[in-house]
Amino acid sequence: MSEKTKAELLADELKYAPAHAMKQIDESEVQAADDFCAGYMQFLNDCKTEREVTAFMQKAAEARGFVPFDRTKSYAPGDKVYFVNRGKAIILAVFGKKSVCEGVRIAAAHIDSPRLDLKPSPLYEDEELALFKTHYYGGIKKYQWTAIPLSLHGVVYLKDGSCATVSLGEKEGEPKFVITDLLPHLAREQEKRTLEDGIRGEELNVLVGSRPFCTDSGSEMVKLNILHLLHEKYGMTEKDFLSAELEVVPAMPVCDIGFDRSMIGGYGHDDRVCAYPSAMAAFDVQNPEYTCVTVLTDKEETGSDGNTGLNSSYMAYFLYDLAAAAGCAGYEVLRNSKCLSADVNAAFDPTFPGVQEKKNASYLNRGVVITKYTGARGKSGTSDASAEYMSFVRQILDNAHVVWQQGELGAVDAGGGGTVAKYVAKLDVDVVDVGVPVLSMHAPFEVVSKLDVYMAYRAFKAFYEA
Ligand code: MN
Ligand code: MN
């Protein structure tokens, strides 16, 4: 290899030139990334909803020695606890050598994903077809949800207060569901609609049956047959839909994408692609200096409101309990704490370059992305991490040789979005978004790079160990 010129050496020293992760890591680390992602892909297949992720993580934590948090107990360095919030969010904590009064390290990811929720009274029959009415959850492009296989997940609380758990459409041989779309032959009027309006909210009706209960005369026999089947399988009646949370999600299995198998296609990368690596970092961290708190939260996709979202006080209350046990005020712990808001960013898509500003976009395979601010229209609705905190995070990642890049969430005024960061910042905690770049974000089938997923794990682990 020829020696570098003076200009090349100076450029190496002075220029910020994010590069493909393959140029920055060796073959063994590529293999480690692929191995890590095999576990992630299995997790994605097994967990389609916040409740399923919570149950999975509780079990995984218990298998690794985590015990339910007890606020009356005192904990020693190395102790591991978990706290489940209403079955839809979970906190994992590994106690550090320092007192929690000196602050904790928080990684907060969300485990809800865009989907279709059944309405409280969903089931109806129209011309001998049975359908469910839905109300979409989170930001979706509605047209993407038609004519693809769907499954049904959730819980139904019956009249006696007992709970039936529902998961139908995932396993081999199970029936699936679908939202029908108009054939192109008859779509002349529909195709004049704007893309946003192409499929309307009240057109997201899920097809669930077409045979009557019996051939006797009587109205709504197909609906009756569905109620009969639901009663046989789950013990439920139509009224029990009122005390249910049933979520319709894509039923396509996760798979490798590309001849080189470098990417993963699947539903719910946003934000399980940060939840899984942050939980694995919590499981793998050994004797940390600071107490490590991994928060897997619900409700981010609808704005973090609700008592399982991070705009509620459950995370703060958990930290207040730790503070009380350590003999300091809750706000002291918060004020001294540092957080990575572990959420995805929009990767540059060569098919739609116009919505990104190339110099400040994130790219597939350039590693975990630090997003200094999110928001929209003049940084509205963002916490905007300080230079001091950016410096702190950057040094941690560099010292641990984590491949990372920075990225804005789209060009100025192209749109925008938010994460849990601002709700963490509201608690007087230093916070910045760090996560995985995603293609087709919020689609029923999103794409991420395996190397980036692994770098997210490395980043959260480095943060916990720093
Ligand atoms: Mn997200
Ligand atoms: Mn999202």
Short mmCIF file of C-alpha atoms and ligand atoms in Angstrom, two decimals:
data_model
loop_
_atom_site.label_atom_id
_atom_site.label_comp_id
_atom_site.label_asym_id
_atom_site.label_seq_id
_atom_site.Cartn_x
_atom_site.Cartn_y
_atom_site.Cartn_z
CA MET A 1 0.00 0.00 0.00
CA SER A 2 1.34 3.41 -0.94
CA GLU A 3 1.96 5.87 1.85
CA LYS A 4 -0.65 8.52 2.53
CA THR A 5 -0.03 12.04 1.33
CA LYS A 6 0.17 14.92 3.73
CA ALA A 7 -3.32 16.02 2.73
CA GLU A 8 -4.73 12.55 3.30
CA LEU A 9 -3.17 12.37 6.73
CA LEU A 10 -4.56 15.76 7.62
CA ALA A 11 -8.00 14.79 6.34
CA ASP A 12 -7.90 11.64 8.48
CA GLU A 13 -7.10 13.79 11.47
CA LEU A 14 -9.57 16.62 10.90
CA LYS A 15 -12.53 15.38 8.90
CA TYR A 16 -15.62 13.70 10.29
CA ALA A 17 -16.26 10.89 7.84
CA PRO A 18 -18.72 8.28 9.06
CA ALA A 19 -18.12 5.00 7.24
CA HIS A 20 -19.60 1.56 6.77
CA ALA A 21 -19.16 -0.48 9.93
CA MET A 22 -17.37 -3.18 7.93
CA LYS A 23 -14.50 -0.71 7.45
CA GLN A 24 -14.21 -0.26 11.19
CA ILE A 25 -14.54 -3.76 12.64
CA ASP A 26 -12.97 -7.14 12.02
CA GLU A 27 -14.51 -10.37 10.77
CA SER A 28 -15.02 -11.77 14.28
CA GLU A 29 -17.17 -8.80 15.20
CA VAL A 30 -19.25 -9.20 12.04
CA GLN A 31 -19.83 -12.79 13.11
CA ALA A 32 -20.73 -11.64 16.62
CA ALA A 33 -23.28 -9.26 15.11
CA ASP A 34 -24.88 -11.99 13.03
CA ASP A 35 -25.04 -14.29 16.07
CA PHE A 36 -26.56 -11.54 18.22
CA CYS A 37 -29.18 -10.87 15.57
CA ALA A 38 -30.27 -14.52 15.44
CA GLY A 39 -31.49 -14.07 19.02
CA TYR A 40 -33.08 -10.76 18.15
CA MET A 41 -34.97 -12.25 15.21
CA GLN A 42 -36.35 -15.04 17.37
CA PHE A 43 -37.46 -12.45 19.93
CA LEU A 44 -39.20 -10.39 17.22
CA ASN A 45 -41.12 -13.45 16.05
CA ASP A 46 -42.13 -14.34 19.61
CA CYS A 47 -43.10 -10.86 20.80
CA LYS A 48 -45.52 -8.73 18.80
CA THR A 49 -47.02 -6.57 21.55
CA GLU A 50 -45.92 -4.67 24.65
CA ARG A 51 -47.51 -7.32 26.87
CA GLU A 52 -45.65 -10.11 25.09
CA VAL A 53 -42.33 -8.26 25.33
CA THR A 54 -42.91 -7.60 29.04
CA ALA A 55 -43.64 -11.28 29.72
CA PHE A 56 -40.64 -12.37 27.64
CA MET A 57 -38.28 -9.98 29.42
CA GLN A 58 -39.60 -10.88 32.87
CA LYS A 59 -38.92 -14.54 32.16
CA ALA A 60 -35.51 -13.81 30.62
CA ALA A 61 -34.61 -11.64 33.63
CA GLU A 62 -35.69 -14.29 36.13
CA ALA A 63 -33.57 -16.86 34.32
CA ARG A 64 -30.59 -14.54 34.85
CA GLY A 65 -31.10 -14.04 38.57
CA PHE A 66 -33.29 -10.92 38.58
CA VAL A 67 -35.90 -10.88 41.37
CA PRO A 68 -39.03 -8.75 41.83
CA PHE A 69 -38.13 -5.35 43.31
CA ASP A 70 -39.09 -4.95 46.96
CA ARG A 71 -38.95 -1.35 48.19
CA THR A 72 -38.56 -2.48 51.80
CA LYS A 73 -35.32 -4.34 51.07
CA SER A 74 -31.85 -2.91 50.74
CA TYR A 75 -29.72 -4.01 47.84
CA ALA A 76 -26.01 -4.56 47.40
CA PRO A 77 -23.81 -3.94 44.35
CA GLY A 78 -24.46 -6.62 41.74
CA ASP A 79 -28.03 -7.31 42.88
CA LYS A 80 -30.56 -7.51 40.07
CA VAL A 81 -34.23 -6.59 40.30
CA TYR A 82 -37.17 -6.00 38.00
CA PHE A 83 -40.43 -4.11 38.27
CA VAL A 84 -43.42 -4.76 36.01
CA ASN A 85 -45.89 -1.93 35.40
CA ARG A 86 -49.38 -3.33 34.70
CA GLY A 87 -48.07 -6.07 32.43
CA LYS A 88 -47.15 -3.56 29.73
CA ALA A 89 -43.82 -2.10 30.78
CA ILE A 90 -40.85 -3.43 32.71
CA ILE A 91 -37.85 -1.94 34.48
CA LEU A 92 -34.66 -3.98 34.92
CA ALA A 93 -32.09 -2.72 37.40
CA VAL A 94 -28.56 -3.90 38.19
CA PHE A 95 -27.17 -2.26 41.31
CA GLY A 96 -23.82 -0.54 40.97
CA LYS A 97 -20.92 0.02 43.35
CA LYS A 98 -21.77 3.70 43.80
CA SER A 99 -24.77 4.84 45.79
CA VAL A 100 -27.82 5.62 43.64
CA CYS A 101 -27.62 9.09 45.21
CA GLU A 102 -24.80 9.72 42.74
CA GLY A 103 -27.24 9.03 39.93
CA VAL A 104 -28.08 6.02 37.79
CA ARG A 105 -27.59 5.10 34.13
CA ILE A 106 -30.89 4.73 32.31
CA ALA A 107 -31.59 3.23 28.89
CA ALA A 108 -35.23 3.72 27.95
CA ALA A 109 -36.72 1.98 24.91
CA HIS A 110 -40.36 1.48 23.99
CA ILE A 111 -42.00 -1.85 23.32
CA ASP A 112 -45.27 -0.74 21.73
CA SER A 113 -45.38 -0.52 17.94
CA PRO A 114 -47.83 0.93 15.43
CA ARG A 115 -50.76 -1.42 14.90
CA LEU A 116 -54.55 -1.64 14.75
CA ASP A 117 -56.50 -1.91 17.99
CA LEU A 118 -59.96 -3.44 18.01
CA LYS A 119 -62.66 -0.95 18.91
CA PRO A 120 -64.52 -1.61 22.20
CA SER A 121 -67.44 -3.08 20.23
CA PRO A 122 -65.72 -4.41 17.13
CA LEU A 123 -67.67 -7.33 15.70
CA TYR A 124 -70.25 -6.87 12.95
CA GLU A 125 -71.71 -8.66 9.98
CA ASP A 126 -72.33 -7.19 6.55
CA GLU A 127 -73.69 -9.29 3.67
CA GLU A 128 -72.70 -12.53 5.39
CA LEU A 129 -69.12 -11.47 6.09
CA ALA A 130 -67.98 -10.94 9.68
CA LEU A 131 -65.54 -8.11 10.36
CA PHE A 132 -63.83 -6.27 13.21
CA LYS A 133 -63.83 -2.47 13.44
CA THR A 134 -60.42 -1.08 14.39
CA HIS A 135 -58.85 2.15 15.51
CA TYR A 136 -55.23 2.47 14.43
CA TYR A 137 -52.57 2.96 17.10
CA GLY A 138 -49.63 5.26 16.35
CA GLY A 139 -48.58 6.80 13.07
CA ILE A 140 -49.33 4.51 10.15
CA LYS A 141 -49.74 4.84 6.41
CA LYS A 142 -53.11 3.15 6.35
CA TYR A 143 -52.90 1.81 2.81
CA GLN A 144 -49.94 -0.38 3.86
CA TRP A 145 -52.14 -2.44 6.16
CA THR A 146 -54.48 -3.90 3.56
CA ALA A 147 -54.06 -7.21 1.75
CA ILE A 148 -51.37 -8.54 4.10
CA PRO A 149 -51.69 -11.41 6.61
CA LEU A 150 -52.60 -10.20 10.09
CA SER A 151 -52.71 -11.81 13.52
CA LEU A 152 -54.59 -11.02 16.70
CA HIS A 153 -52.93 -10.58 20.11
CA GLY A 154 -54.01 -9.42 23.52
CA VAL A 155 -56.13 -10.13 26.54
CA VAL A 156 -59.84 -10.44 27.25
CA TYR A 157 -61.19 -10.06 30.77
CA LEU A 158 -64.34 -12.14 31.15
CA LYS A 159 -67.44 -11.40 33.21
CA ASP A 160 -66.00 -13.18 36.26
CA GLY A 161 -62.78 -11.16 36.08
CA SER A 162 -60.65 -14.00 34.75
CA CYS A 163 -58.30 -13.32 31.86
CA ALA A 164 -58.06 -15.09 28.52
CA THR A 165 -54.83 -14.52 26.61
CA VAL A 166 -55.16 -14.29 22.85
CA SER A 167 -52.47 -15.00 20.25
CA LEU A 168 -53.83 -16.22 16.95
CA GLY A 169 -52.30 -16.20 13.50
CA GLU A 170 -48.62 -16.71 14.27
CA LYS A 171 -48.12 -20.44 14.62
CA GLU A 172 -48.04 -22.92 11.76
CA GLY A 173 -51.58 -23.94 10.86
CA GLU A 174 -53.33 -21.12 12.69
CA PRO A 175 -55.80 -18.96 10.77
CA LYS A 176 -54.85 -15.37 10.00
CA PHE A 177 -56.88 -12.27 9.23
CA VAL A 178 -56.83 -9.62 6.52
CA ILE A 179 -58.08 -6.16 5.60
CA THR A 180 -59.36 -6.24 2.05
CA ASP A 181 -58.58 -3.61 -0.56
CA LEU A 182 -60.36 -2.70 -3.75
CA LEU A 183 -59.34 -4.41 -6.99
CA PRO A 184 -57.64 -2.01 -9.45
CA HIS A 185 -60.40 -2.68 -11.98
CA LEU A 186 -62.89 -0.91 -9.75
CA ALA A 187 -60.56 1.52 -8.04
CA ARG A 188 -60.87 4.45 -10.44
CA GLU A 189 -62.44 6.68 -7.82
CA GLN A 190 -60.31 5.37 -4.97
CA GLU A 191 -57.13 6.02 -6.93
CA LYS A 192 -58.05 9.69 -7.22
CA ARG A 193 -57.81 9.97 -3.45
CA THR A 194 -54.60 11.33 -1.92
CA LEU A 195 -52.20 8.71 -0.60
CA GLU A 196 -53.04 9.78 2.95
CA ASP A 197 -56.71 9.21 2.21
CA GLY A 198 -56.23 6.09 0.04
CA ILE A 199 -57.50 3.84 2.78
CA ARG A 200 -59.49 5.62 5.44
CA GLY A 201 -59.56 4.89 9.16
CA GLU A 202 -63.07 3.49 8.99
CA GLU A 203 -62.06 1.27 6.08
CA LEU A 204 -59.52 -0.63 8.19
CA ASN A 205 -62.00 -3.44 8.83
CA VAL A 206 -60.58 -6.87 9.51
CA LEU A 207 -62.17 -9.88 7.82
CA VAL A 208 -62.76 -12.60 10.43
CA GLY A 209 -65.37 -15.03 9.05
CA SER A 210 -67.90 -15.96 6.39
CA ARG A 211 -69.89 -19.07 7.41
CA PRO A 212 -73.21 -18.98 9.29
CA PHE A 213 -73.73 -20.66 12.64
CA CYS A 214 -76.51 -22.74 11.01
CA THR A 215 -78.80 -22.48 8.03
CA ASP A 216 -81.92 -21.67 10.07
CA SER A 217 -83.44 -18.36 9.25
CA GLY A 218 -82.27 -15.59 11.54
CA SER A 219 -80.19 -12.49 11.23
CA GLU A 220 -76.41 -12.16 11.62
CA MET A 221 -75.73 -15.86 11.62
CA VAL A 222 -72.12 -15.39 10.50
CA LYS A 223 -71.49 -13.01 13.40
CA LEU A 224 -73.20 -15.50 15.70
CA ASN A 225 -70.88 -18.21 14.48
CA ILE A 226 -67.83 -16.08 15.26
CA LEU A 227 -69.21 -15.36 18.75
CA HIS A 228 -69.77 -19.08 19.18
CA LEU A 229 -66.17 -19.85 18.19
CA LEU A 230 -64.81 -17.08 20.45
CA HIS A 231 -66.87 -18.47 23.31
CA GLU A 232 -65.59 -21.99 22.73
CA LYS A 233 -61.96 -20.88 22.51
CA TYR A 234 -61.77 -18.06 25.05
CA GLY A 235 -64.98 -18.34 27.08
CA MET A 236 -65.93 -14.82 26.03
CA THR A 237 -69.16 -13.12 25.01
CA GLU A 238 -69.62 -10.01 22.87
CA LYS A 239 -69.78 -7.78 25.95
CA ASP A 240 -66.30 -8.96 27.00
CA PHE A 241 -64.76 -7.00 24.11
CA LEU A 242 -65.33 -3.98 26.36
CA SER A 243 -62.81 -5.33 28.86
CA ALA A 244 -60.30 -6.47 26.27
CA GLU A 245 -57.18 -5.12 24.65
CA LEU A 246 -56.90 -6.84 21.30
CA GLU A 247 -54.27 -5.75 18.82
CA VAL A 248 -54.09 -6.60 15.13
CA VAL A 249 -50.51 -6.86 13.90
CA PRO A 250 -48.73 -8.12 10.76
CA ALA A 251 -48.37 -11.92 10.68
CA MET A 252 -45.35 -12.09 8.40
CA PRO A 253 -42.37 -13.84 10.00
CA VAL A 254 -39.06 -12.04 10.44
CA CYS A 255 -36.42 -12.84 7.82
CA ASP A 256 -33.02 -11.93 6.42
CA ILE A 257 -33.07 -9.33 3.68
CA GLY A 258 -30.63 -9.19 0.77
CA PHE A 259 -28.40 -11.70 -1.05
CA ASP A 260 -25.78 -10.93 1.59
CA ARG A 261 -28.28 -11.44 4.46
CA SER A 262 -27.02 -8.16 5.92
CA MET A 263 -30.42 -6.83 6.94
CA ILE A 264 -33.50 -7.96 8.86
CA GLY A 265 -37.06 -7.46 7.67
CA GLY A 266 -39.89 -7.67 10.13
CA TYR A 267 -42.64 -5.98 12.08
CA GLY A 268 -41.94 -3.87 15.14
CA HIS A 269 -38.24 -3.00 14.82
CA ASP A 270 -39.41 0.39 16.12
CA ASP A 271 -38.58 0.05 18.90
CA ARG A 272 -37.89 -3.55 19.81
CA VAL A 273 -34.61 -3.12 17.92
CA CYS A 274 -33.51 -0.92 20.82
CA ALA A 275 -35.48 -2.70 23.56
CA TYR A 276 -33.79 -6.05 22.92
CA PRO A 277 -30.20 -4.74 22.80
CA SER A 278 -30.73 -2.58 25.90
CA ALA A 279 -32.16 -5.54 27.82
CA MET A 280 -29.29 -7.77 26.66
CA ALA A 281 -26.87 -5.08 27.84
CA ALA A 282 -28.60 -5.16 31.24
CA PHE A 283 -28.30 -8.93 31.32
CA ASP A 284 -24.60 -8.91 30.38
CA VAL A 285 -23.29 -5.98 32.43
CA GLN A 286 -20.95 -7.08 35.22
CA ASN A 287 -20.38 -5.14 38.45
CA PRO A 288 -21.20 -1.69 37.09
CA GLU A 289 -20.04 1.46 38.84
CA TYR A 290 -23.44 3.10 38.58
CA THR A 291 -26.78 1.37 38.99
CA CYS A 292 -28.05 0.46 35.51
CA VAL A 293 -31.75 0.92 34.88
CA THR A 294 -33.29 -0.42 31.67
CA VAL A 295 -36.81 0.85 31.07
CA LEU A 296 -38.93 -0.91 28.47
CA THR A 297 -41.97 1.29 28.20
CA ASP A 298 -45.37 1.36 26.56
CA LYS A 299 -47.37 4.07 24.78
CA GLU A 300 -44.53 5.91 23.02
CA GLU A 301 -46.28 5.59 19.67
CA THR A 302 -49.31 7.49 20.95
CA GLY A 303 -47.31 10.21 22.69
CA SER A 304 -46.25 8.47 25.94
CA ASP A 305 -49.50 9.39 27.73
CA GLY A 306 -51.21 6.81 29.94
CA ASN A 307 -49.90 5.16 33.09
CA THR A 308 -47.70 2.67 31.24
CA GLY A 309 -46.03 5.41 29.17
CA LEU A 310 -43.08 7.56 30.17
CA ASN A 311 -45.20 10.68 30.55
CA SER A 312 -46.48 9.00 33.71
CA SER A 313 -44.50 8.85 36.94
CA TYR A 314 -43.83 5.14 37.20
CA MET A 315 -40.13 5.35 36.34
CA ALA A 316 -39.60 8.31 38.69
CA TYR A 317 -41.44 6.49 41.49
CA PHE A 318 -39.20 3.46 41.02
CA LEU A 319 -36.16 5.73 41.36
CA TYR A 320 -37.71 7.45 44.41
CA ASP A 321 -37.89 4.04 46.06
CA LEU A 322 -34.21 3.45 45.31
CA ALA A 323 -33.43 6.94 46.66
CA ALA A 324 -35.36 6.36 49.89
CA ALA A 325 -33.48 3.11 50.51
CA ALA A 326 -30.18 4.92 49.90
CA GLY A 327 -31.09 7.85 52.13
CA CYS A 328 -31.38 10.68 49.63
CA ALA A 329 -34.15 12.61 47.90
CA GLY A 330 -35.63 11.23 44.68
CA TYR A 331 -34.85 14.39 42.78
CA GLU A 332 -31.19 14.06 43.72
CA VAL A 333 -31.02 10.69 42.02
CA LEU A 334 -32.77 12.10 38.97
CA ARG A 335 -30.61 15.22 38.78
CA ASN A 336 -27.45 13.11 38.82
CA SER A 337 -28.70 10.51 36.37
CA LYS A 338 -27.86 10.05 32.71
CA CYS A 339 -30.09 8.46 30.12
CA LEU A 340 -29.94 7.10 26.63
CA SER A 341 -33.37 7.38 25.07
CA ALA A 342 -33.06 4.20 23.04
CA ASP A 343 -35.12 4.78 19.93
CA VAL A 344 -34.81 4.40 16.20
CA ASN A 345 -34.08 7.02 13.57
CA ALA A 346 -35.07 7.20 9.91
CA ALA A 347 -32.27 5.78 7.77
CA PHE A 348 -31.44 7.48 4.48
CA ASP A 349 -33.49 5.87 1.71
CA PRO A 350 -31.99 6.36 -1.78
CA THR A 351 -35.47 6.12 -3.28
CA PHE A 352 -36.67 9.10 -1.23
CA PRO A 353 -33.59 11.32 -0.83
CA GLY A 354 -35.55 14.55 -0.71
CA VAL A 355 -36.75 14.22 2.87
CA GLN A 356 -33.22 13.95 4.26
CA GLU A 357 -30.32 16.35 4.34
CA LYS A 358 -27.46 14.07 3.38
CA LYS A 359 -24.81 15.48 5.66
CA ASN A 360 -27.00 15.05 8.73
CA ALA A 361 -28.92 11.91 7.90
CA SER A 362 -28.30 8.48 9.41
CA TYR A 363 -27.41 5.56 7.15
CA LEU A 364 -27.78 1.83 7.31
CA ASN A 365 -24.59 0.05 8.43
CA ARG A 366 -22.83 3.12 9.81
CA GLY A 367 -23.56 1.99 13.34
CA VAL A 368 -25.77 3.15 16.15
CA VAL A 369 -27.10 6.66 15.59
CA ILE A 370 -26.98 9.52 18.09
CA THR A 371 -29.87 11.89 17.49
CA LYS A 372 -29.11 15.16 19.25
CA TYR A 373 -32.63 16.45 18.82
CA THR A 374 -35.91 15.36 17.29
CA GLY A 375 -39.03 17.52 17.08
CA ALA A 376 -40.44 19.45 14.14
CA ARG A 377 -40.57 22.99 12.76
CA GLY A 378 -37.85 24.84 14.62
CA LYS A 379 -36.99 22.00 17.03
CA SER A 380 -40.43 22.22 18.63
CA GLY A 381 -41.13 19.42 21.09
CA THR A 382 -37.57 18.21 21.59
CA SER A 383 -35.24 18.10 24.58
CA ASP A 384 -32.11 18.80 22.43
CA ALA A 385 -29.15 17.24 24.22
CA SER A 386 -26.48 19.66 25.49
CA ALA A 387 -22.97 19.86 24.06
CA GLU A 388 -21.73 18.65 27.45
CA TYR A 389 -23.87 15.53 27.34
CA MET A 390 -23.06 14.85 23.68
CA SER A 391 -19.41 14.99 24.67
CA PHE A 392 -19.99 12.54 27.50
CA VAL A 393 -21.81 10.01 25.30
CA ARG A 394 -19.41 10.37 22.39
CA GLN A 395 -16.41 9.61 24.60
CA ILE A 396 -18.05 6.51 26.00
CA LEU A 397 -18.77 5.15 22.53
CA ASP A 398 -15.33 6.02 21.17
CA ASN A 399 -13.53 4.53 24.15
CA ALA A 400 -15.46 1.28 23.68
CA HIS A 401 -14.86 1.27 19.88
CA VAL A 402 -18.56 1.31 19.17
CA VAL A 403 -19.33 2.22 15.56
CA TRP A 404 -21.64 5.22 15.71
CA GLN A 405 -22.94 8.05 13.56
CA GLN A 406 -25.03 11.12 14.16
CA GLY A 407 -28.33 11.73 12.44
CA GLU A 408 -31.21 14.16 12.34
CA LEU A 409 -34.77 12.93 12.00
CA GLY A 410 -35.16 14.22 8.44
CA ALA A 411 -34.45 17.52 6.72
CA VAL A 412 -35.62 20.79 8.27
CA ASP A 413 -39.39 21.15 7.85
CA ALA A 414 -39.72 17.78 6.08
CA GLY A 415 -41.79 16.52 8.99
CA GLY A 416 -40.49 15.30 12.30
CA GLY A 417 -41.29 13.25 15.35
CA GLY A 418 -40.50 12.68 18.98
CA THR A 419 -39.35 10.06 21.44
CA VAL A 420 -39.46 9.51 25.20
CA ALA A 421 -36.40 11.78 25.57
CA LYS A 422 -38.41 14.87 26.46
CA TYR A 423 -40.30 13.05 29.21
CA VAL A 424 -37.01 11.89 30.70
CA ALA A 425 -35.59 15.41 30.39
CA LYS A 426 -38.65 16.71 32.25
CA LEU A 427 -37.38 14.74 35.27
CA ASP A 428 -34.11 16.74 35.24
CA VAL A 429 -32.10 13.86 33.75
CA ASP A 430 -29.46 14.31 31.02
CA VAL A 431 -30.73 12.48 27.96
CA VAL A 432 -30.06 11.94 24.27
CA ASP A 433 -31.53 9.61 21.66
CA VAL A 434 -29.33 6.69 20.67
CA GLY A 435 -30.67 3.90 18.51
CA VAL A 436 -30.81 2.00 15.26
CA PRO A 437 -31.50 3.49 11.80
CA VAL A 438 -34.58 1.95 10.16
CA LEU A 439 -35.91 1.82 6.59
CA SER A 440 -39.70 1.85 6.04
CA MET A 441 -40.23 2.88 9.66
CA HIS A 442 -43.78 2.28 10.93
CA ALA A 443 -44.60 0.05 7.96
CA PRO A 444 -45.88 -3.46 8.67
CA PHE A 445 -42.47 -4.70 7.52
CA GLU A 446 -39.48 -2.56 8.52
CA VAL A 447 -35.79 -3.05 7.68
CA VAL A 448 -32.67 -2.67 9.82
CA SER A 449 -29.01 -3.64 9.42
CA LYS A 450 -27.59 -6.42 11.56
CA LEU A 451 -24.37 -4.51 12.22
CA ASP A 452 -26.34 -1.52 13.52
CA VAL A 453 -28.41 -3.72 15.85
CA TYR A 454 -25.24 -5.17 17.32
CA MET A 455 -23.69 -1.72 17.69
CA ALA A 456 -26.77 -0.64 19.65
CA TYR A 457 -26.11 -3.49 22.07
CA ARG A 458 -22.43 -2.50 22.29
CA ALA A 459 -23.42 1.12 22.87
CA PHE A 460 -25.85 0.40 25.72
CA LYS A 461 -23.38 -1.98 27.34
CA ALA A 462 -20.58 0.58 27.11
CA PHE A 463 -22.88 3.21 28.64
CA TYR A 464 -23.70 0.87 31.53
CA GLU A 465 -20.05 -0.01 32.08
CA ALA A 466 -18.68 3.52 31.88
MN MN B 1 -39.74 4.66 18.32
MN MN B 2 -42.24 5.04 16.21
#
